[in-house]
Coordinates of C-alpha atoms and ligand atoms in Angstrom, one line a residue:
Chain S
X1 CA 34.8 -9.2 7.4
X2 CA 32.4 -7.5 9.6
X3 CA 31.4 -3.9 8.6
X4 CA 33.5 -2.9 12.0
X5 CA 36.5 -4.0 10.1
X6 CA 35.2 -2.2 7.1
X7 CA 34.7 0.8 8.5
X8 CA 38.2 0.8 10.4
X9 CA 39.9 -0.4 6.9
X10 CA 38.1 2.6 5.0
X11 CA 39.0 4.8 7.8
X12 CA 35.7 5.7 8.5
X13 CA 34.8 6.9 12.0
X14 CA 31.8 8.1 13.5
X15 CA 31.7 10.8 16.1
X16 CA 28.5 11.3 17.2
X17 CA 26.2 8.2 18.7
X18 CA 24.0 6.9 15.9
X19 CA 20.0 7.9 16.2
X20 CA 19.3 4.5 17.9
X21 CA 21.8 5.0 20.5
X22 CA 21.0 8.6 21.0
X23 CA 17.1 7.4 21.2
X24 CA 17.4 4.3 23.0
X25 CA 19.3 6.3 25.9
X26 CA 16.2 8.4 26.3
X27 CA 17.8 11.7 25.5
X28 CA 15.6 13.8 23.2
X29 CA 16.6 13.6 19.6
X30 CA 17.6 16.8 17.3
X31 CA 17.7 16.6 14.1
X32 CA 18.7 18.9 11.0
X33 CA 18.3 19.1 7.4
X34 CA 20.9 19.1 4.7
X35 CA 19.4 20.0 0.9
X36 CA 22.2 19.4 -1.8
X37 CA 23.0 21.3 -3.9
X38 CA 22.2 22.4 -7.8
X39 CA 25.4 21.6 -8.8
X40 CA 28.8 20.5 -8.3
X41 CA 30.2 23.4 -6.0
X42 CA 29.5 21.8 -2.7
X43 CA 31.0 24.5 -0.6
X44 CA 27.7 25.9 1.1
X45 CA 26.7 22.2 1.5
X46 CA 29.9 22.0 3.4
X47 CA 29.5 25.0 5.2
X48 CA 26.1 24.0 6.7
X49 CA 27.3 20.9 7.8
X50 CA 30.0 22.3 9.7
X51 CA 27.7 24.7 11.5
X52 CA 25.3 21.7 12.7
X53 CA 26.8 18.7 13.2
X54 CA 27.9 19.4 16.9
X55 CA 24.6 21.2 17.3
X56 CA 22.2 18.1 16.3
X57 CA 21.9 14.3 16.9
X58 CA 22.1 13.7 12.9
X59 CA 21.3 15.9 9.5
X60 CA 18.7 14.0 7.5
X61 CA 20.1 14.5 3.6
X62 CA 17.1 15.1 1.1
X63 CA 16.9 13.1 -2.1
X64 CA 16.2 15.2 -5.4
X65 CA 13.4 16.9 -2.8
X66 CA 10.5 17.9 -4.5
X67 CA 11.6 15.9 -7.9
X68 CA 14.2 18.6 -8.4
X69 CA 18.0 16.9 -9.7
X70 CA 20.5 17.3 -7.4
X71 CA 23.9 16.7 -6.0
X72 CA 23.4 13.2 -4.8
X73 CA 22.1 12.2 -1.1
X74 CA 24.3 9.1 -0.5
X75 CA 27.2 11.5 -1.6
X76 CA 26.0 14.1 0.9
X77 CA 25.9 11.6 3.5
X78 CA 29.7 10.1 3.3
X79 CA 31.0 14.1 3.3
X80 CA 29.0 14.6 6.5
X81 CA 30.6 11.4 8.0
X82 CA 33.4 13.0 6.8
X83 CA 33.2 16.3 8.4
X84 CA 32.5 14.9 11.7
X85 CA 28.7 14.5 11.4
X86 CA 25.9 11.5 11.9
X87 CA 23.6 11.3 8.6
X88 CA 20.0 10.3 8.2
X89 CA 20.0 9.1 4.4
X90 CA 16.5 9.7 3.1
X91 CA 16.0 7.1 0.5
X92 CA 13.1 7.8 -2.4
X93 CA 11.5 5.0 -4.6
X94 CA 11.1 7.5 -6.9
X95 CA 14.5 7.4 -9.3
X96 CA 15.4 3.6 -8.6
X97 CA 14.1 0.3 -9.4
X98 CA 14.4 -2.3 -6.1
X99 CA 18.2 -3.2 -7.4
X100 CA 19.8 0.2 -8.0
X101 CA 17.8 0.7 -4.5
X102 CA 20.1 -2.1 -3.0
X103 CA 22.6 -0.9 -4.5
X104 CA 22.8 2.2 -2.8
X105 CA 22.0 0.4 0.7
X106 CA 24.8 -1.6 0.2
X107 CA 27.1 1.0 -0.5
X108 CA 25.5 3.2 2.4
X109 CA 25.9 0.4 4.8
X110 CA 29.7 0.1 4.2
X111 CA 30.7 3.5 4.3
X112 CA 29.2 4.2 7.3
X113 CA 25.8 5.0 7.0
X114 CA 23.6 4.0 9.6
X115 CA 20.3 5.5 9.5
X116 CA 17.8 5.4 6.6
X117 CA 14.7 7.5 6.1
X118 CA 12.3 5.3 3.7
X119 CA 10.1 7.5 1.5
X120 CA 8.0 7.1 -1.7
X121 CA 9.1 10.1 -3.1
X122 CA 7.4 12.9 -5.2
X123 CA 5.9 13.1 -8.2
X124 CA 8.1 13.2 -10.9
X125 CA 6.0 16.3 -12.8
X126 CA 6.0 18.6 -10.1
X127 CA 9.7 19.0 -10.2
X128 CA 12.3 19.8 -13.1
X129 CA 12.3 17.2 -15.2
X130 CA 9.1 16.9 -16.1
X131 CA 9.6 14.4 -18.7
X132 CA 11.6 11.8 -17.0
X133 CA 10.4 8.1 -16.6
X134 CA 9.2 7.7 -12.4
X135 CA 10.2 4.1 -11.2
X136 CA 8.2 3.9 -8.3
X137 CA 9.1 -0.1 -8.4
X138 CA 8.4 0.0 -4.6
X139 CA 7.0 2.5 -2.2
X140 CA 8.0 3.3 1.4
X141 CA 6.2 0.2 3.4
X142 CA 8.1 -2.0 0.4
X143 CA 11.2 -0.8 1.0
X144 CA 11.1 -1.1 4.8
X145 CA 10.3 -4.5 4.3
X146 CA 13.3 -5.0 1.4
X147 CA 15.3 -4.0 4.1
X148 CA 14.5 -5.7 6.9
X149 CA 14.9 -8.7 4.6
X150 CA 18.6 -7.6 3.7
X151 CA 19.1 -7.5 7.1
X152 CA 18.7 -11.0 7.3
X153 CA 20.7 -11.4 4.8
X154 CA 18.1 -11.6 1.4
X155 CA 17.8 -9.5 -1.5
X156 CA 14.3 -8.9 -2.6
X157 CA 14.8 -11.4 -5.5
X158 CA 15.0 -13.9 -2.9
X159 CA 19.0 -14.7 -2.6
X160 CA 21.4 -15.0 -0.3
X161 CA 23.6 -12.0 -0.2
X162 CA 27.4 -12.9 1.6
X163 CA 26.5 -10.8 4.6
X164 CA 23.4 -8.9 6.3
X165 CA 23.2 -5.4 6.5
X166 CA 21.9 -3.2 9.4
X167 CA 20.4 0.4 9.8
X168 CA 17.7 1.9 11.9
X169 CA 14.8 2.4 9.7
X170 CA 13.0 5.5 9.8
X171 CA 9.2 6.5 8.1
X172 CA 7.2 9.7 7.8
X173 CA 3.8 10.6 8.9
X174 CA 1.3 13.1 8.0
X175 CA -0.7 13.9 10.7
X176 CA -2.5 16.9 9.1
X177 CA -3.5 14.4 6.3
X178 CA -7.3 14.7 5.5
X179 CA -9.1 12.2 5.8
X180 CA -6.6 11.3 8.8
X181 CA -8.2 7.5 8.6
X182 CA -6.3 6.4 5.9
X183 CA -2.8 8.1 7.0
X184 CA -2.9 6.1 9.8
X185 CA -3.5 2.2 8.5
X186 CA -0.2 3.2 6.4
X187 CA 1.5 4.4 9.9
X188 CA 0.5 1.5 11.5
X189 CA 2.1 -0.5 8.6
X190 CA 5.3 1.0 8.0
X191 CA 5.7 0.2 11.6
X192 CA 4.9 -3.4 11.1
X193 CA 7.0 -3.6 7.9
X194 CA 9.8 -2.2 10.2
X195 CA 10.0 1.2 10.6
X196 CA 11.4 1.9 14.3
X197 CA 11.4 5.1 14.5
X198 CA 9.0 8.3 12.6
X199 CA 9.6 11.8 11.7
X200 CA 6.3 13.4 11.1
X201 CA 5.6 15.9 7.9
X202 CA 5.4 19.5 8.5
X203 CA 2.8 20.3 11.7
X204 CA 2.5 23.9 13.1
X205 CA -0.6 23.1 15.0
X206 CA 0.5 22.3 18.5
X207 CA -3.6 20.8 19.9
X208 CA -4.0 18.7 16.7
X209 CA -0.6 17.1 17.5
X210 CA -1.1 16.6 20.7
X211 CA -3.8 14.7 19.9
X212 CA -2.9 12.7 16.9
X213 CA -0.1 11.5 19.7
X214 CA -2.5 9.9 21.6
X215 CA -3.2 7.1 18.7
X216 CA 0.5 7.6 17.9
X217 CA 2.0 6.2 21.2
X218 CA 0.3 3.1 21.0
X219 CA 2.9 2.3 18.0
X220 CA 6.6 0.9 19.5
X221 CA 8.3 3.5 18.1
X222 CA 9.7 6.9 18.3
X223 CA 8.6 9.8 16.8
X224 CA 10.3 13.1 15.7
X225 CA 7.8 16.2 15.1
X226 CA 8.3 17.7 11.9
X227 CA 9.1 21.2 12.2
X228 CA 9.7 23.6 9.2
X229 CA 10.7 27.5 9.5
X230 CA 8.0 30.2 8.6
X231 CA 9.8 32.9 7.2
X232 CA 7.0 35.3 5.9
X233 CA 3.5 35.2 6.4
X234 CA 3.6 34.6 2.7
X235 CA 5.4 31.5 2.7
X236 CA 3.0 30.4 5.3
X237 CA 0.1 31.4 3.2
X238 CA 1.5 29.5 0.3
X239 CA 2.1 26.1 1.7
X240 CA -1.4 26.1 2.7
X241 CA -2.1 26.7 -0.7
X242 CA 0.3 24.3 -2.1
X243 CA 1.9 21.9 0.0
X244 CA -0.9 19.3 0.6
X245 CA -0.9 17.8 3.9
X246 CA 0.6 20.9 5.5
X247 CA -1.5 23.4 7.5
X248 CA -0.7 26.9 9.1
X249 CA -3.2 28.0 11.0
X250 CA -4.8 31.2 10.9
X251 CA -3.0 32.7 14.6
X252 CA 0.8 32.0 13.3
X253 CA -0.1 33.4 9.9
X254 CA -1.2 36.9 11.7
X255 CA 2.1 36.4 14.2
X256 CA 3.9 36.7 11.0
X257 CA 2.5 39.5 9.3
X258 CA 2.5 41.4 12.4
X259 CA 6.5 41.1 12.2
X260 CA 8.4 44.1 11.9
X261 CA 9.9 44.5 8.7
X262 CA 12.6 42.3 7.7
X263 CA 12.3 41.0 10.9
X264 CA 9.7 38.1 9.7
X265 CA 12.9 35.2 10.2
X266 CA 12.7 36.8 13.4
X267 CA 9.6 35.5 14.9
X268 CA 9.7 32.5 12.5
X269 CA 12.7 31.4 14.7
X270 CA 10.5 32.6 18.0
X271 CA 7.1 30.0 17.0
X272 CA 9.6 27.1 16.3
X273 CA 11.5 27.4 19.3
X274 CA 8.4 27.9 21.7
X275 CA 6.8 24.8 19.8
X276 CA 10.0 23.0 20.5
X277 CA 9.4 24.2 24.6
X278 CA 6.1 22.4 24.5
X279 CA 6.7 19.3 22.9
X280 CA 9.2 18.7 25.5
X281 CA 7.7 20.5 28.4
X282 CA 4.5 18.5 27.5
X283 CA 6.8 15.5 26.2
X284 CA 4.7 15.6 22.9
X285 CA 7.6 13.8 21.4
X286 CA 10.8 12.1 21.4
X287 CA 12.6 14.4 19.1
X288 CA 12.2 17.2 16.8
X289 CA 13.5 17.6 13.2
X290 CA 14.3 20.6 12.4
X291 CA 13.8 21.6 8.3
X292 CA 15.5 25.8 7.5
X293 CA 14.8 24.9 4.1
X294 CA 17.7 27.3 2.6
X295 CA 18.6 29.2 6.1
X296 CA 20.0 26.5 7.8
X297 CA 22.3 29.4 9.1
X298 CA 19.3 30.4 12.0
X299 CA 19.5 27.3 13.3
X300 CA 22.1 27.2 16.0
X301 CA 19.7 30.5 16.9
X302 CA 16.8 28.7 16.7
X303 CA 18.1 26.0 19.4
X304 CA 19.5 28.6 21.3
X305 CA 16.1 30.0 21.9
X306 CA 14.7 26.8 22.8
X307 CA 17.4 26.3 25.1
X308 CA 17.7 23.2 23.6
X309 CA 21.7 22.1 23.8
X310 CA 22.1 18.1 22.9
X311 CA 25.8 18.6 24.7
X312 CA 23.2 19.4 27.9
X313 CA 20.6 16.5 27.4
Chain A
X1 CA -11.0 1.4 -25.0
X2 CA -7.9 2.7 -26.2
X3 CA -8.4 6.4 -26.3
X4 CA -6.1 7.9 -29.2
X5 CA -5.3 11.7 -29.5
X6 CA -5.1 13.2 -33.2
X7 CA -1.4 14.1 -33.9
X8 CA -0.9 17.7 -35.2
X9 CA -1.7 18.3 -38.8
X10 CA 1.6 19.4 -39.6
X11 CA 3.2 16.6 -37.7
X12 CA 0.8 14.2 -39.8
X13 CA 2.1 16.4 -43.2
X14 CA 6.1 15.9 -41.7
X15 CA 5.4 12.5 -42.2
X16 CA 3.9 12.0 -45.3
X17 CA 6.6 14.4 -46.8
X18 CA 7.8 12.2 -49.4
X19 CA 4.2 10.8 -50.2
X20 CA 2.5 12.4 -52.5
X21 CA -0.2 10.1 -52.7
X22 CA -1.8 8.1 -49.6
X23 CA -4.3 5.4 -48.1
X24 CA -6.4 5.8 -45.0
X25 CA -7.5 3.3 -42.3
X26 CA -10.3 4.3 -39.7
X27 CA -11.2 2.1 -37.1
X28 CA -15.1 1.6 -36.7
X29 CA -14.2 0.7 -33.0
X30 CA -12.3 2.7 -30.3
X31 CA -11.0 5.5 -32.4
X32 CA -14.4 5.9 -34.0
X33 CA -15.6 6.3 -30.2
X34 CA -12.9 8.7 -29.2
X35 CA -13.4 10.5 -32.9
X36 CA -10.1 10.1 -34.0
X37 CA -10.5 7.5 -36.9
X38 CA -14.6 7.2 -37.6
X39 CA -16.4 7.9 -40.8
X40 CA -16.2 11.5 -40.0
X41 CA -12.4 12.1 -39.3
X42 CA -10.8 10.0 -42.4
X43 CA -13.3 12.1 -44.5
X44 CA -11.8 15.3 -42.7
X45 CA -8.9 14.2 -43.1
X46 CA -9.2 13.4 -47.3
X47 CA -10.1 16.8 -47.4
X48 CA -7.7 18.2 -45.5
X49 CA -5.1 16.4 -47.4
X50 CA -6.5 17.3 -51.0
X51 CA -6.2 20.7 -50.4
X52 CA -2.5 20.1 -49.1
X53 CA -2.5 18.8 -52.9
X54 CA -1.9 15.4 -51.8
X55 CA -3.9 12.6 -53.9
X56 CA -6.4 9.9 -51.5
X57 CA -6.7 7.0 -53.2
X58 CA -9.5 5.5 -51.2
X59 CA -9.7 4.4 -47.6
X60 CA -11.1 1.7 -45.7
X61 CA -13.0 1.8 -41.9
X62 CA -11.4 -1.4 -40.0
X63 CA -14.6 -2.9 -38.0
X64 CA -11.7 -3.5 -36.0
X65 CA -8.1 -2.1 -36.2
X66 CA -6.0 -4.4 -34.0
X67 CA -7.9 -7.7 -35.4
X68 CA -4.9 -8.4 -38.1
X69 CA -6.9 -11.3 -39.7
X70 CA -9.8 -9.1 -41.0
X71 CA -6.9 -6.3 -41.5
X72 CA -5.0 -8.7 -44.3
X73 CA -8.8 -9.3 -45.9
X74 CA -9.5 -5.6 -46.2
X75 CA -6.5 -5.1 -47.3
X76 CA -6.7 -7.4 -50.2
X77 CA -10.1 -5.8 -51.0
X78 CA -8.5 -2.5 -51.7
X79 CA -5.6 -3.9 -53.5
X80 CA -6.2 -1.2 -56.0
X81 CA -6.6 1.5 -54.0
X82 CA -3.8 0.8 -51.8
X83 CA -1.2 0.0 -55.1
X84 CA -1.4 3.5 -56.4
X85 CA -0.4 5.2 -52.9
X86 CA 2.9 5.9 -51.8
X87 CA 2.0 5.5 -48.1
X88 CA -0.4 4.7 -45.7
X89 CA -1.5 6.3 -43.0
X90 CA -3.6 5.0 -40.2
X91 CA -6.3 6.8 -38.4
X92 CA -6.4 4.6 -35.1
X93 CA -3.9 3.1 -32.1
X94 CA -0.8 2.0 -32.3
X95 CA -1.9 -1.3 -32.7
X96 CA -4.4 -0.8 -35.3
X97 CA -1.0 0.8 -37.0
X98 CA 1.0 -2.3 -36.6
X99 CA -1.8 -4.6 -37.7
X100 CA -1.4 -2.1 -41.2
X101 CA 2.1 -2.8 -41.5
X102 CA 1.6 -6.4 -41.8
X103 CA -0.7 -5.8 -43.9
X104 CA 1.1 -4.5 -46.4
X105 CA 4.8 -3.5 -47.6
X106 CA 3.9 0.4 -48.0
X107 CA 5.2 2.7 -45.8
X108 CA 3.1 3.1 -42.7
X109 CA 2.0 5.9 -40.7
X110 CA 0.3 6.8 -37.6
X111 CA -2.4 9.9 -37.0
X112 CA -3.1 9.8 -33.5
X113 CA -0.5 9.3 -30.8
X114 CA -2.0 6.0 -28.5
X115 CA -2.6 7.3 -24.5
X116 CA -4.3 4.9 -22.6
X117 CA -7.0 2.1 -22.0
X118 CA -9.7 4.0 -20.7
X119 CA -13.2 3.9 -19.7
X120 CA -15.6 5.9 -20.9
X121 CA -17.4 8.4 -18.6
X122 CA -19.4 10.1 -21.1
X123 CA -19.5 11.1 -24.9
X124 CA -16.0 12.2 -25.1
X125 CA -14.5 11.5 -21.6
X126 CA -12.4 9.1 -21.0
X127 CA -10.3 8.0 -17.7
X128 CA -8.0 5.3 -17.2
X129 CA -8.8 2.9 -14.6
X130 CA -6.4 -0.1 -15.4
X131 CA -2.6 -0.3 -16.5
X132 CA -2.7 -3.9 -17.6
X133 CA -0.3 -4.7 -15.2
X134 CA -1.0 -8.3 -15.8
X135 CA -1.3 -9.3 -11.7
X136 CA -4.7 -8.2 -11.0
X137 CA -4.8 -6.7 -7.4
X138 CA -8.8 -5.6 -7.6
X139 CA -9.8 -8.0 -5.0
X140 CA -8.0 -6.5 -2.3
X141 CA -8.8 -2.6 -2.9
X142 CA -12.3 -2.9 -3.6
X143 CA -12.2 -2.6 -7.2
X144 CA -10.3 0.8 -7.3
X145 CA -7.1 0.2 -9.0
X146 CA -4.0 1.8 -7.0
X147 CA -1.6 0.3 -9.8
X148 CA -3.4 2.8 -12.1
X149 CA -5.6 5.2 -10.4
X150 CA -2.7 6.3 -7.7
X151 CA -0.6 8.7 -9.6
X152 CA 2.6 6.9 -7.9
X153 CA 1.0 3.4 -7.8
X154 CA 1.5 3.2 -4.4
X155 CA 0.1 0.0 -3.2
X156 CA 0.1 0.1 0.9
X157 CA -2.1 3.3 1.2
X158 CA -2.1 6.6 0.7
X159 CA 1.0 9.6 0.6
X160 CA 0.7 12.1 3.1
X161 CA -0.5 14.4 0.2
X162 CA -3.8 13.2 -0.2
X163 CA -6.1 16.6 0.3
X164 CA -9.8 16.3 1.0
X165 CA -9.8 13.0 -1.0
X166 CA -8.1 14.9 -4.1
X167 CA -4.4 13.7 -5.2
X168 CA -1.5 16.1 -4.7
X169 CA -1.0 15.9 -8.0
X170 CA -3.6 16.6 -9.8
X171 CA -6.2 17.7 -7.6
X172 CA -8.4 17.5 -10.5
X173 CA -8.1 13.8 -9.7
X174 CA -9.7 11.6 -6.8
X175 CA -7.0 10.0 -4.9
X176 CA -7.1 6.7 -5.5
X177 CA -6.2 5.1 -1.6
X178 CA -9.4 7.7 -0.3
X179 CA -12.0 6.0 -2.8
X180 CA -10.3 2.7 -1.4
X181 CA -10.3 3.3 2.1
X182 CA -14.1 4.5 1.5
X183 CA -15.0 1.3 0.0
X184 CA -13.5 -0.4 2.0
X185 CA -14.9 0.7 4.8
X186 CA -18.2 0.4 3.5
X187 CA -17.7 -3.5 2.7
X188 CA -16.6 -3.5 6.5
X189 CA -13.3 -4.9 4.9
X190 CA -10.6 -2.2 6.0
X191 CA -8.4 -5.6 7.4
X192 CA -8.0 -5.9 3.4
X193 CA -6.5 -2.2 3.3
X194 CA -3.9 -3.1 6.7
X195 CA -2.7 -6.5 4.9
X196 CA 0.8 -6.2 3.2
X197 CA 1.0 -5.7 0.0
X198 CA 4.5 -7.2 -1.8
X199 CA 6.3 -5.9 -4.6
X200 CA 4.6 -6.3 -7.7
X201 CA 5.8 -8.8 -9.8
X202 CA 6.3 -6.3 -13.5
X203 CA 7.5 -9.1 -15.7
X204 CA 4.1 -11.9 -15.3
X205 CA 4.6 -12.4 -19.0
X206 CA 7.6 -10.9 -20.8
X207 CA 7.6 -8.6 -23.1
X208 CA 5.8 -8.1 -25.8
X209 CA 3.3 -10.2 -24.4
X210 CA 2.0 -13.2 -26.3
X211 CA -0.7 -15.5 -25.3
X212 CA -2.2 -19.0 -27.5
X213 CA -5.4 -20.2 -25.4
X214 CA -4.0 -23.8 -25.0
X215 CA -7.2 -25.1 -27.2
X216 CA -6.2 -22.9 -30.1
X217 CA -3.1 -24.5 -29.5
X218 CA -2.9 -27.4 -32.2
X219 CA -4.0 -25.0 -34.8
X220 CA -1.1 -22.9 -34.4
Ligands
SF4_1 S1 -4.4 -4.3 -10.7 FE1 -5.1 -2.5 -11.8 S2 -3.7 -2.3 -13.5 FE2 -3.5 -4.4 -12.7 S3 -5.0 -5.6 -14.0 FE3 -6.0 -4.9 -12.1 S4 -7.1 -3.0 -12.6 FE4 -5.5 -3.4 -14.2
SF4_2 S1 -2.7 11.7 -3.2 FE1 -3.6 9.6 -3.4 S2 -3.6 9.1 -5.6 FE2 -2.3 10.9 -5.3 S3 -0.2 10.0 -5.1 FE3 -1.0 10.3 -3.0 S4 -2.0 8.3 -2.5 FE4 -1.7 8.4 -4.8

């Protein structure tokens, strides 16, 4: 039965054109972020997915981000298919040996999932459950590769399976990595281990990008730039401190404390939505991903600002 | 080197709760080196015990602790000694602990909790550099061991984490995929560092491992 019939059987329809089809017809891609939740009660989950999914391409779905349990990814996933939405299932190697990892590919796949984001993960100690075993069986270039072999039908232990599977494989990138060197041998082999399309980590610093795209567009693929919400200078000042591989620089940090007060959100929404005007004024990019982190609310503002409207494109 | 860490003295006391008289074993080798089970710490530990009112009947310091063979021999040298306790309790790793039990019907009990295989830096520092994950990958990351030294074990390069050539996780730590790269590059051998790395096979000899060397074989 081909996952067409699946689908159809399992009444599960798709509204919105998958990230391939929205990349490979050139239109820029918009992307949002879904965190799940603590818990069972999924009702802001489901409130945040109703106020995006006509507003972005796809929502990327976090997976126990930053080690921290929570309401399961996959699950997240199927209810925005369900709600009308496209997901981007980020996938960690962090919680799952290679065969619960099939696992949940196979399941993905025939519910209706059709793009993956392939990361390592986190560390398991820096999140709340400090004491649980980490798997790390495979990392992120592994498990591009595990798929691309399901996709021609293998499992990683080298059988047959009764049918291939198929998604668009995404990666991340750190571009504000230092050394820089390093960061991009593993680029350049995610990409050759399958990755067609990137979304980059966290960058605020518009030159630097520019520039790390030059050595970037030699790759075939696409690339999404990573853009996360200041919402106070301190939270700005802390992810310098604390989030490796993510850099505010000075300029935004003062653009933040200059905010009126209570207004910070304010001109956090104005620096994303003028970095969004250059990246496509300047073409930086194919895409942005956009992360609220917790105030996904803004961004239907946030677009609106940028003048961005994928209903326009 | 295995590098042991003493257990708590009241942990160590928990155990030996129903003894009321015991045996020690040192080991003259790694827990000697990590002072955990030398001279020294089993005659800290007699004294610590006396005055807990418990009765030492002697103690022996293993050359070795995991060699089993010289373990039995001891043993049967301190026959005495080891009769009129109620327990035993072993001042090494867990394998120096296990070579004990079969040494002997007693009950058996550990003082240090085991932590790694580790090298030693100096007196007293120690760092673990190898996992013995059984598939030895050195070869292609200029001997700096991502299975070990890379606090997720990535094997294809570094996270995006990796901050002025400190880990993300510890930046106490070097990460492990900047002192490869670095090597690497200096070898003028960074094709090694862009060359796939598979899965890791995690089962090259099942567990608990067991080896005969195939000469020893016909002994056996
Ligand atoms: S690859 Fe690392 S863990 Fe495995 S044997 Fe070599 S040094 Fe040890
Ligand atoms: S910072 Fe380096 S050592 Fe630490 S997890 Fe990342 S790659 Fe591994």
């Amino acid at each position: 039965m081909s996952v067409e019939t699946v689908w159809k059987e399992l009444n599960i329809k798709h509204a919105h054109p998958s990230i391939e089809e929205v990349l490979a017809s050139g239109k820029f891609l918009v992307s949002g972020e879904i965190g799940p939740p603590k818990g069972p009660d999924v009702e802001e989950v489901i409130e945040h997915i109703d106020l995006l999914k006509d507003k972005v391409h796809a929502m990327n779905i976090t997976d126990n981000q930053s080690s921290v349990m929570r309401y399961p990814s996959l699950a997240t996933a199927l209810m925005i298919l369900e709600r009308g939405g496209e997901p981007n299932l980020q996938i960690t190697c962090r919680d799952r040996n290679r065969m619960s990892l099939e696992n949940e590919l196979l399941f993905a796949y025939t519910r209706g999932v059709r793009s993956v984001l392939c990361l390592t993960g986190d560390s398991v100690p820096v999140g709340d459950h400090k004491d649980a075993k980490s798997v790390f069986d495979l990392e992120s270039v592994q498990l591009l590769n595990m798929i691309r072999g399901m996709e021609e039908g293998m499992d990683l232990g080298g059988n047959e399976m009764n049918a291939p599977v198929k998604f668009f494989k995404g990666a991340i990138v750190t571009p504000e990595a230092h050394p820089i060197e390093p960061q991009l041998i593993k680029f350049e082999k995610k990409v050759e281990a399958g990755a067609q399309w990137i979304q980059t980590q966290a960058i605020y610093d518009m030159d630097n990008f520019a520039e790390f795209m030059k050595t970037a567009r030699q790759y075939p693929v696409k690339l999404q730039a990573g853009l996360v919400l200041l919402t106070s200078a301190g939270m700005a000042k802390y992810m310098n401190a604390n989030v490796p591989g993510v850099t505010v620089p000075q300029d935004l940090i003062d653009e933040m404390a200059a905010s009126e007060k209570g207004k910070a959100i304010d001109t956090g929404i104005k620096i994303m939505a003028r970095h969004i005007k250059r990246i496509r004024e300047e073409n930086l990019a194919d895409g942005v991903h956009i992360m609220a982190i917790g105030k996904e609310g803004v961004v239907p503002r946030i677009l609106e600002e940028a003048e961005l409207d994928i209903n326009a494109l | 080197m295995i590098v042991t860490r003493p257990k708590a003295f009241e942990v160590i006391l928990k155990e030996l709760e129903d003894a009321k008289s015991v045996f020690l074993v040192g080991c003259g080798d790694c827990a000697t080196v990590c002072q955990t089970g030398g001279e020294d710490q089993v005659k800290e530990m007699t004294e610590k015990l006396t005055a807990e009112g418990k009765t030492v009947t002697g103690n022996v310091i293993m050359e070795t602790g995991c060699h089993e063979l010289d373990l039995k021999k001891e043993f049967r040298a301190h026959k005495d000694e080891l009769e009129k306790a109620d327990a035993v309790m072993v001042m090494s790793c867990g394998a120096g602990t296990q070579s004990a039990r079969s040494g002997t019907d007693k009950p058996v009990f550990p003082a240090n909790d085991t932590m790694f295989l580790g090298n030693v830096m100096r007196v007293g520092q120690f760092e673990e550099k190898c996992r013995l994950c059984g598939e030895c990958i050195l070869d292609m990351t200029g001997a700096v061991c991502p299975v070990t030294r890379c606090h997720k074990g990535i094997l294809n390069g570094p996270c995006g984490g990796t901050n002025e050539g400190k880990c993300e996780v510890d930046p106490d730590k070097d990460c492990a995929w900047t002192l490869i790269y670095q090597q690497l590059e200096k070898e003028g051998k960074l094709s090694k560092m862009k060359e796939y790395q598979p899965p890791k096979n995690w089962n090259p000899e099942l567990k608990p491992g067991r080896i005969v060397l195939e000469r020893e074989k016909g002994g056996e």
